[in-house]
Amino acid sequence: LAKLDPEAIAQVSQDAWPLIRDADELHDALLSLGIVFADESTAWNHEFQQLVKAGRAAEVTLPVGWDSSPVRPLNCLVSDGTGVPSYKRGWIAAERWPLVQAVYPGISAKPVPQLPPSLQKEWEPAAGRLELVRGRILTSGPTTARDIAQRLLLGESQVEASLESLEGSGVVMRGKFSDGTGAPSHDERATQWCERRLLARIHRLTLDGLRQK
C-alpha cells in the first residue's frame, strides 16, 4: 500500500492501549508496560490503590535529568520547591521493582516492594531498557524512538538500540507509516516503528476501507 489510512492508524493505536476494568487487569498492564506515569494513568487510580493495599504495586519517583534525554513538561512532574519540575511519579507492579531499579538510577518506591527470592531478578540496564521499550511498542501504534524516549525518560540512542534489537527478533518493523497527522511525533522525517501484528491490522483496516469505497 502506498499510504495507510490515518483513521485505521488511530483506531489500532487506541485499541492497543490497555483496557482496564479491574485491579487484576491493571496489574497485568503494569507487568507488560513495566512502568506508567501519572499523566497516563489517573483513570486507574482506584484499581491502583487496591493493588498497593495488596502489596502488588507501588508508586515510584524518578529524579528528572539523571541523563541527557529530553523531557517534555508533563503534569506528572513534581516541583522541588523552586518552581522547576525535578521529579516524575509513576506506577509499577511490585514484580517490576528490580527492573526499574536497573534502568533508573536514584528511583525510589513507596511502599518498597517486598519480593520473595524467586522474583528478585537482577537486570542489566540494557536488558531492562529493552523490556520497557518492548512494553511501549506493544501498546502503541506507529511511533518514533524520540517519542518513546521522552515518554520513558531514556536517551534516544538507547531506545533506538532497543528497537533495532526488537527488529532483529521480528517484533517490530520500521518505516514511514503515517504523514504525521495522527502520529505522536511532529518530525515528519523521523523513522517510525510499529509492532508487526499491529501494523498488519492497520493494513487490513486500510484495505477494508478501500474496498468499501
PDB file of C-alpha atoms in Angstrom:
ATOM      1  CA  LEU A   1       0.000   0.000   0.000  1.00  0.00           C
ATOM      2  CA  ALA A   2       1.240   3.468  -0.853  1.00  0.00           C
ATOM      3  CA  LYS A   3      -0.460   5.054   2.142  1.00  0.00           C
ATOM      4  CA  LEU A   4      -2.058   3.708   5.296  1.00  0.00           C
ATOM      5  CA  ASP A   5      -5.425   5.079   6.370  1.00  0.00           C
ATOM      6  CA  PRO A   6      -4.951   7.641   9.193  1.00  0.00           C
ATOM      7  CA  GLU A   7      -8.250   6.500  10.742  1.00  0.00           C
ATOM      8  CA  ALA A   8      -7.003   2.899  10.783  1.00  0.00           C
ATOM      9  CA  ILE A   9      -3.780   4.023  12.461  1.00  0.00           C
ATOM     10  CA  ALA A  10      -5.721   5.980  15.078  1.00  0.00           C
ATOM     11  CA  GLN A  11      -8.101   3.074  15.737  1.00  0.00           C
ATOM     12  CA  VAL A  12      -5.349   0.483  16.144  1.00  0.00           C
ATOM     13  CA  SER A  13      -3.290   2.835  18.312  1.00  0.00           C
ATOM     14  CA  GLN A  14      -6.262   3.412  20.603  1.00  0.00           C
ATOM     15  CA  ASP A  15      -7.132  -0.290  20.786  1.00  0.00           C
ATOM     16  CA  ALA A  16      -3.530  -1.241  21.593  1.00  0.00           C
ATOM     17  CA  TRP A  17      -3.545   0.701  24.880  1.00  0.00           C
ATOM     18  CA  PRO A  18      -4.692  -1.457  27.817  1.00  0.00           C
ATOM     19  CA  LEU A  19      -8.384  -1.547  28.694  1.00  0.00           C
ATOM     20  CA  ILE A  20      -8.576  -1.580  32.497  1.00  0.00           C
ATOM     21  CA  ARG A  21     -11.752  -2.801  34.184  1.00  0.00           C
ATOM     22  CA  ASP A  22     -10.414  -4.133  37.478  1.00  0.00           C
ATOM     23  CA  ALA A  23      -7.277  -4.372  39.604  1.00  0.00           C
ATOM     24  CA  ASP A  24      -6.134  -7.639  38.036  1.00  0.00           C
ATOM     25  CA  GLU A  25      -6.212  -6.128  34.562  1.00  0.00           C
ATOM     26  CA  LEU A  26      -4.220  -3.143  35.808  1.00  0.00           C
ATOM     27  CA  HIS A  27      -1.640  -5.473  37.347  1.00  0.00           C
ATOM     28  CA  ASP A  28      -1.301  -7.283  34.020  1.00  0.00           C
ATOM     29  CA  ALA A  29      -0.872  -3.949  32.242  1.00  0.00           C
ATOM     30  CA  LEU A  30       1.800  -2.807  34.699  1.00  0.00           C
ATOM     31  CA  LEU A  31       3.662  -6.069  34.190  1.00  0.00           C
ATOM     32  CA  SER A  32       3.546  -5.595  30.413  1.00  0.00           C
ATOM     33  CA  LEU A  33       4.431  -1.891  30.343  1.00  0.00           C
ATOM     34  CA  GLY A  34       6.990  -2.012  33.140  1.00  0.00           C
ATOM     35  CA  ILE A  35       6.134   1.495  34.278  1.00  0.00           C
ATOM     36  CA  VAL A  36       3.371   4.025  33.639  1.00  0.00           C
ATOM     37  CA  PHE A  37       3.455   7.681  34.598  1.00  0.00           C
ATOM     38  CA  ALA A  38       0.935   9.863  36.364  1.00  0.00           C
ATOM     39  CA  ASP A  39      -0.226  11.724  33.261  1.00  0.00           C
ATOM     40  CA  GLU A  40      -1.301   8.493  31.566  1.00  0.00           C
ATOM     41  CA  SER A  41      -2.774   6.564  34.491  1.00  0.00           C
ATOM     42  CA  THR A  42      -5.065   8.836  36.528  1.00  0.00           C
ATOM     43  CA  ALA A  43      -8.205   6.997  35.353  1.00  0.00           C
ATOM     44  CA  TRP A  44      -6.882   3.855  37.032  1.00  0.00           C
ATOM     45  CA  ASN A  45      -6.273   5.315  40.494  1.00  0.00           C
ATOM     46  CA  HIS A  46      -8.967   3.258  42.265  1.00  0.00           C
ATOM     47  CA  GLU A  47      -7.609  -0.020  40.889  1.00  0.00           C
ATOM     48  CA  PHE A  48      -4.059   1.061  41.650  1.00  0.00           C
ATOM     49  CA  GLN A  49      -4.855   1.753  45.299  1.00  0.00           C
ATOM     50  CA  GLN A  50      -6.310  -1.748  45.556  1.00  0.00           C
ATOM     51  CA  LEU A  51      -3.056  -3.189  44.244  1.00  0.00           C
ATOM     52  CA  VAL A  52      -0.973  -1.098  46.646  1.00  0.00           C
ATOM     53  CA  LYS A  53      -3.003  -2.298  49.634  1.00  0.00           C
ATOM     54  CA  ALA A  54      -2.463  -5.883  48.496  1.00  0.00           C
ATOM     55  CA  GLY A  55       1.306  -5.357  48.104  1.00  0.00           C
ATOM     56  CA  ARG A  56       1.102  -5.894  44.341  1.00  0.00           C
ATOM     57  CA  ALA A  57       2.095  -2.399  43.171  1.00  0.00           C
ATOM     58  CA  ALA A  58       3.943   0.728  44.250  1.00  0.00           C
ATOM     59  CA  GLU A  59       4.299   4.382  43.344  1.00  0.00           C
ATOM     60  CA  VAL A  60       7.774   5.310  42.157  1.00  0.00           C
ATOM     61  CA  THR A  61       9.541   8.660  41.981  1.00  0.00           C
ATOM     62  CA  LEU A  62      12.235   9.345  39.401  1.00  0.00           C
ATOM     63  CA  PRO A  63      14.697  12.230  39.534  1.00  0.00           C
ATOM     64  CA  VAL A  64      14.299  14.046  36.231  1.00  0.00           C
ATOM     65  CA  GLY A  65      17.513  14.924  34.445  1.00  0.00           C
ATOM     66  CA  TRP A  66      19.603  11.966  35.602  1.00  0.00           C
ATOM     67  CA  ASP A  67      20.651  11.610  31.964  1.00  0.00           C
ATOM     68  CA  SER A  68      20.695  13.895  28.944  1.00  0.00           C
ATOM     69  CA  SER A  69      17.429  12.700  27.427  1.00  0.00           C
ATOM     70  CA  PRO A  70      14.988  15.489  26.531  1.00  0.00           C
ATOM     71  CA  VAL A  71      11.954  15.596  28.785  1.00  0.00           C
ATOM     72  CA  ARG A  72       8.665  17.250  27.952  1.00  0.00           C
ATOM     73  CA  PRO A  73       6.973  19.240  30.719  1.00  0.00           C
ATOM     74  CA  LEU A  74       4.169  16.899  31.798  1.00  0.00           C
ATOM     75  CA  ASN A  75       1.595  17.329  34.519  1.00  0.00           C
ATOM     76  CA  CYS A  76       3.084  14.415  36.446  1.00  0.00           C
ATOM     77  CA  LEU A  77       6.293  16.322  37.167  1.00  0.00           C
ATOM     78  CA  VAL A  78       6.737  17.365  40.794  1.00  0.00           C
ATOM     79  CA  SER A  79       8.296  20.651  41.826  1.00  0.00           C
ATOM     80  CA  ASP A  80      11.279  20.699  44.164  1.00  0.00           C
ATOM     81  CA  GLY A  81      10.027  23.950  45.735  1.00  0.00           C
ATOM     82  CA  THR A  82      11.791  26.273  43.313  1.00  0.00           C
ATOM     83  CA  GLY A  83       9.048  26.062  40.705  1.00  0.00           C
ATOM     84  CA  VAL A  84      11.253  23.882  38.487  1.00  0.00           C
ATOM     85  CA  PRO A  85       9.989  20.313  37.975  1.00  0.00           C
ATOM     86  CA  SER A  86      12.602  17.866  39.215  1.00  0.00           C
ATOM     87  CA  TYR A  87      10.784  14.571  39.785  1.00  0.00           C
ATOM     88  CA  LYS A  88       8.365  12.400  37.895  1.00  0.00           C
ATOM     89  CA  ARG A  89       5.977   9.963  39.504  1.00  0.00           C
ATOM     90  CA  GLY A  90       4.803   6.656  38.121  1.00  0.00           C
ATOM     91  CA  TRP A  91       3.389   3.267  38.970  1.00  0.00           C
ATOM     92  CA  ILE A  92       4.888  -0.203  38.783  1.00  0.00           C
ATOM     93  CA  ALA A  93       3.807  -3.744  39.523  1.00  0.00           C
ATOM     94  CA  ALA A  94       5.787  -4.979  42.522  1.00  0.00           C
ATOM     95  CA  GLU A  95       7.482  -7.598  40.362  1.00  0.00           C
ATOM     96  CA  ARG A  96       8.963  -4.844  38.173  1.00  0.00           C
ATOM     97  CA  TRP A  97      10.859  -3.175  41.027  1.00  0.00           C
ATOM     98  CA  PRO A  98      14.219  -4.868  40.205  1.00  0.00           C
ATOM     99  CA  LEU A  99      13.821  -3.904  36.533  1.00  0.00           C
ATOM    100  CA  VAL A 100      13.184  -0.197  37.079  1.00  0.00           C
ATOM    101  CA  GLN A 101      15.973  -0.015  39.657  1.00  0.00           C
ATOM    102  CA  ALA A 102      18.385  -1.209  36.974  1.00  0.00           C
ATOM    103  CA  VAL A 103      17.122   1.270  34.377  1.00  0.00           C
ATOM    104  CA  TYR A 104      16.634   4.395  36.503  1.00  0.00           C
ATOM    105  CA  PRO A 105      19.423   5.299  38.969  1.00  0.00           C
ATOM    106  CA  GLY A 106      18.034   7.022  42.034  1.00  0.00           C
ATOM    107  CA  ILE A 107      14.478   5.749  41.673  1.00  0.00           C
ATOM    108  CA  SER A 108      12.511   5.306  44.904  1.00  0.00           C
ATOM    109  CA  ALA A 109       9.321   3.398  45.654  1.00  0.00           C
ATOM    110  CA  LYS A 110       6.511   3.829  48.162  1.00  0.00           C
ATOM    111  CA  PRO A 111       5.898   1.334  49.563  1.00  0.00           C
ATOM    112  CA  VAL A 112       9.114  -0.522  48.725  1.00  0.00           C
ATOM    113  CA  PRO A 113       8.014  -3.837  47.187  1.00  0.00           C
ATOM    114  CA  GLN A 114       8.825  -6.882  49.299  1.00  0.00           C
ATOM    115  CA  LEU A 115       9.598  -9.688  46.890  1.00  0.00           C
ATOM    116  CA  PRO A 116      10.350 -13.349  47.532  1.00  0.00           C
ATOM    117  CA  PRO A 117      13.819 -14.523  46.421  1.00  0.00           C
ATOM    118  CA  SER A 118      12.343 -16.157  43.320  1.00  0.00           C
ATOM    119  CA  LEU A 119      11.272 -12.731  41.987  1.00  0.00           C
ATOM    120  CA  GLN A 120      14.423 -10.810  42.930  1.00  0.00           C
ATOM    121  CA  LYS A 121      15.875 -10.979  39.435  1.00  0.00           C
ATOM    122  CA  GLU A 122      18.996  -8.990  38.595  1.00  0.00           C
ATOM    123  CA  TRP A 123      18.628  -6.929  35.431  1.00  0.00           C
ATOM    124  CA  GLU A 124      21.320  -5.454  33.244  1.00  0.00           C
ATOM    125  CA  PRO A 125      20.382  -1.859  32.339  1.00  0.00           C
ATOM    126  CA  ALA A 126      20.297  -2.619  28.597  1.00  0.00           C
ATOM    127  CA  ALA A 127      18.032  -5.631  29.134  1.00  0.00           C
ATOM    128  CA  GLY A 128      15.758  -3.544  31.352  1.00  0.00           C
ATOM    129  CA  ARG A 129      15.512  -0.796  28.728  1.00  0.00           C
ATOM    130  CA  LEU A 130      14.698  -3.400  26.088  1.00  0.00           C
ATOM    131  CA  GLU A 131      11.845  -4.703  28.239  1.00  0.00           C
ATOM    132  CA  LEU A 132      10.409  -1.206  28.780  1.00  0.00           C
ATOM    133  CA  VAL A 133      10.642  -0.341  25.093  1.00  0.00           C
ATOM    134  CA  ARG A 134       9.011  -3.665  24.223  1.00  0.00           C
ATOM    135  CA  GLY A 135       6.123  -2.815  26.558  1.00  0.00           C
ATOM    136  CA  ARG A 136       5.621   0.539  24.864  1.00  0.00           C
ATOM    137  CA  ILE A 137       5.818  -0.696  21.295  1.00  0.00           C
ATOM    138  CA  LEU A 138       3.276  -3.446  22.034  1.00  0.00           C
ATOM    139  CA  THR A 139       0.777  -0.854  23.273  1.00  0.00           C
ATOM    140  CA  SER A 140       1.302   1.837  20.630  1.00  0.00           C
ATOM    141  CA  GLY A 141       0.637   2.387  17.009  1.00  0.00           C
ATOM    142  CA  PRO A 142       3.353   3.798  14.758  1.00  0.00           C
ATOM    143  CA  THR A 143       5.742   5.852  16.870  1.00  0.00           C
ATOM    144  CA  THR A 144       9.323   7.098  16.908  1.00  0.00           C
ATOM    145  CA  ALA A 145      12.359   6.485  19.048  1.00  0.00           C
ATOM    146  CA  ARG A 146      12.171  10.083  20.229  1.00  0.00           C
ATOM    147  CA  ASP A 147       8.568   9.725  21.363  1.00  0.00           C
ATOM    148  CA  ILE A 148       9.362   6.577  23.341  1.00  0.00           C
ATOM    149  CA  ALA A 149      12.490   8.158  24.813  1.00  0.00           C
ATOM    150  CA  GLN A 150      10.572  11.179  26.027  1.00  0.00           C
ATOM    151  CA  ARG A 151       7.820   9.036  27.480  1.00  0.00           C
ATOM    152  CA  LEU A 152      10.221   6.691  29.318  1.00  0.00           C
ATOM    153  CA  LEU A 153      12.872   9.283  30.253  1.00  0.00           C
ATOM    154  CA  LEU A 154      15.521   7.375  28.306  1.00  0.00           C
ATOM    155  CA  GLY A 155      18.169   8.505  25.868  1.00  0.00           C
ATOM    156  CA  GLU A 156      17.023   8.417  22.257  1.00  0.00           C
ATOM    157  CA  SER A 157      20.071   6.379  21.235  1.00  0.00           C
ATOM    158  CA  GLN A 158      19.246   3.861  23.979  1.00  0.00           C
ATOM    159  CA  VAL A 159      15.712   3.471  22.650  1.00  0.00           C
ATOM    160  CA  GLU A 160      16.979   3.123  19.075  1.00  0.00           C
ATOM    161  CA  ALA A 161      19.302   0.322  20.160  1.00  0.00           C
ATOM    162  CA  SER A 162      16.383  -1.464  21.838  1.00  0.00           C
ATOM    163  CA  LEU A 163      14.164  -1.028  18.783  1.00  0.00           C
ATOM    164  CA  GLU A 164      16.861  -2.403  16.495  1.00  0.00           C
ATOM    165  CA  SER A 165      17.151  -5.435  18.763  1.00  0.00           C
ATOM    166  CA  LEU A 166      13.379  -5.950  18.614  1.00  0.00           C
ATOM    167  CA  GLU A 167      13.515  -5.529  14.854  1.00  0.00           C
ATOM    168  CA  GLY A 168      16.158  -8.247  14.659  1.00  0.00           C
ATOM    169  CA  SER A 169      13.884 -10.634  16.541  1.00  0.00           C
ATOM    170  CA  GLY A 170      10.933  -9.843  14.266  1.00  0.00           C
ATOM    171  CA  VAL A 171       8.848  -7.952  16.812  1.00  0.00           C
ATOM    172  CA  VAL A 172       8.812  -4.531  15.133  1.00  0.00           C
ATOM    173  CA  MET A 173       9.147  -3.021  11.690  1.00  0.00           C
ATOM    174  CA  ARG A 174      10.489   0.370  10.748  1.00  0.00           C
ATOM    175  CA  GLY A 175       9.254   2.641   8.002  1.00  0.00           C
ATOM    176  CA  LYS A 176       7.164   5.726   7.274  1.00  0.00           C
ATOM    177  CA  PHE A 177       3.667   4.674   8.234  1.00  0.00           C
ATOM    178  CA  SER A 178       1.866   7.983   8.663  1.00  0.00           C
ATOM    179  CA  ASP A 179       2.143  11.546   7.434  1.00  0.00           C
ATOM    180  CA  GLY A 180       2.402  12.938  10.962  1.00  0.00           C
ATOM    181  CA  THR A 181      -1.244  13.912  11.306  1.00  0.00           C
ATOM    182  CA  GLY A 182      -2.054  11.001  13.594  1.00  0.00           C
ATOM    183  CA  ALA A 183       1.387  10.172  14.956  1.00  0.00           C
ATOM    184  CA  PRO A 184       2.778  11.396  18.276  1.00  0.00           C
ATOM    185  CA  SER A 185       5.914  12.881  16.740  1.00  0.00           C
ATOM    186  CA  HIS A 186       5.875  16.194  14.920  1.00  0.00           C
ATOM    187  CA  ASP A 187       9.023  15.319  12.956  1.00  0.00           C
ATOM    188  CA  GLU A 188       7.685  14.036   9.636  1.00  0.00           C
ATOM    189  CA  ARG A 189      11.180  12.893   8.598  1.00  0.00           C
ATOM    190  CA  ALA A 190      11.702  10.631  11.608  1.00  0.00           C
ATOM    191  CA  THR A 191      11.788   6.884  11.167  1.00  0.00           C
ATOM    192  CA  GLN A 192       8.679   5.286  12.618  1.00  0.00           C
ATOM    193  CA  TRP A 193       8.423   1.933  14.333  1.00  0.00           C
ATOM    194  CA  CYS A 194       5.416  -0.332  14.776  1.00  0.00           C
ATOM    195  CA  GLU A 195       4.810  -3.749  16.301  1.00  0.00           C
ATOM    196  CA  ARG A 196       4.402  -6.248  13.469  1.00  0.00           C
ATOM    197  CA  ARG A 197       0.925  -7.529  14.361  1.00  0.00           C
ATOM    198  CA  LEU A 198      -0.434  -4.025  14.943  1.00  0.00           C
ATOM    199  CA  LEU A 199       0.944  -2.949  11.582  1.00  0.00           C
ATOM    200  CA  ALA A 200      -0.721  -5.946   9.913  1.00  0.00           C
ATOM    201  CA  ARG A 201      -4.038  -4.912  11.454  1.00  0.00           C
ATOM    202  CA  ILE A 202      -3.601  -1.350  10.166  1.00  0.00           C
ATOM    203  CA  HIS A 203      -3.005  -2.782   6.693  1.00  0.00           C
ATOM    204  CA  ARG A 204      -6.172  -4.906   6.895  1.00  0.00           C
ATOM    205  CA  LEU A 205      -8.309  -1.990   8.055  1.00  0.00           C
ATOM    206  CA  THR A 206      -6.867   0.184   5.282  1.00  0.00           C
ATOM    207  CA  LEU A 207      -7.719  -2.433   2.654  1.00  0.00           C
ATOM    208  CA  ASP A 208     -11.200  -2.877   4.102  1.00  0.00           C
ATOM    209  CA  GLY A 209     -11.744   0.864   3.809  1.00  0.00           C
ATOM    210  CA  LEU A 210     -10.580   0.910   0.192  1.00  0.00           C
ATOM    211  CA  ARG A 211     -12.923  -1.961  -0.731  1.00  0.00           C
ATOM    212  CA  GLN A 212     -15.889  -0.087   0.735  1.00  0.00           C
ATOM    213  CA  LYS A 213     -15.244   2.970  -1.413  1.00  0.00           C
TER     214      LYS A 213
END
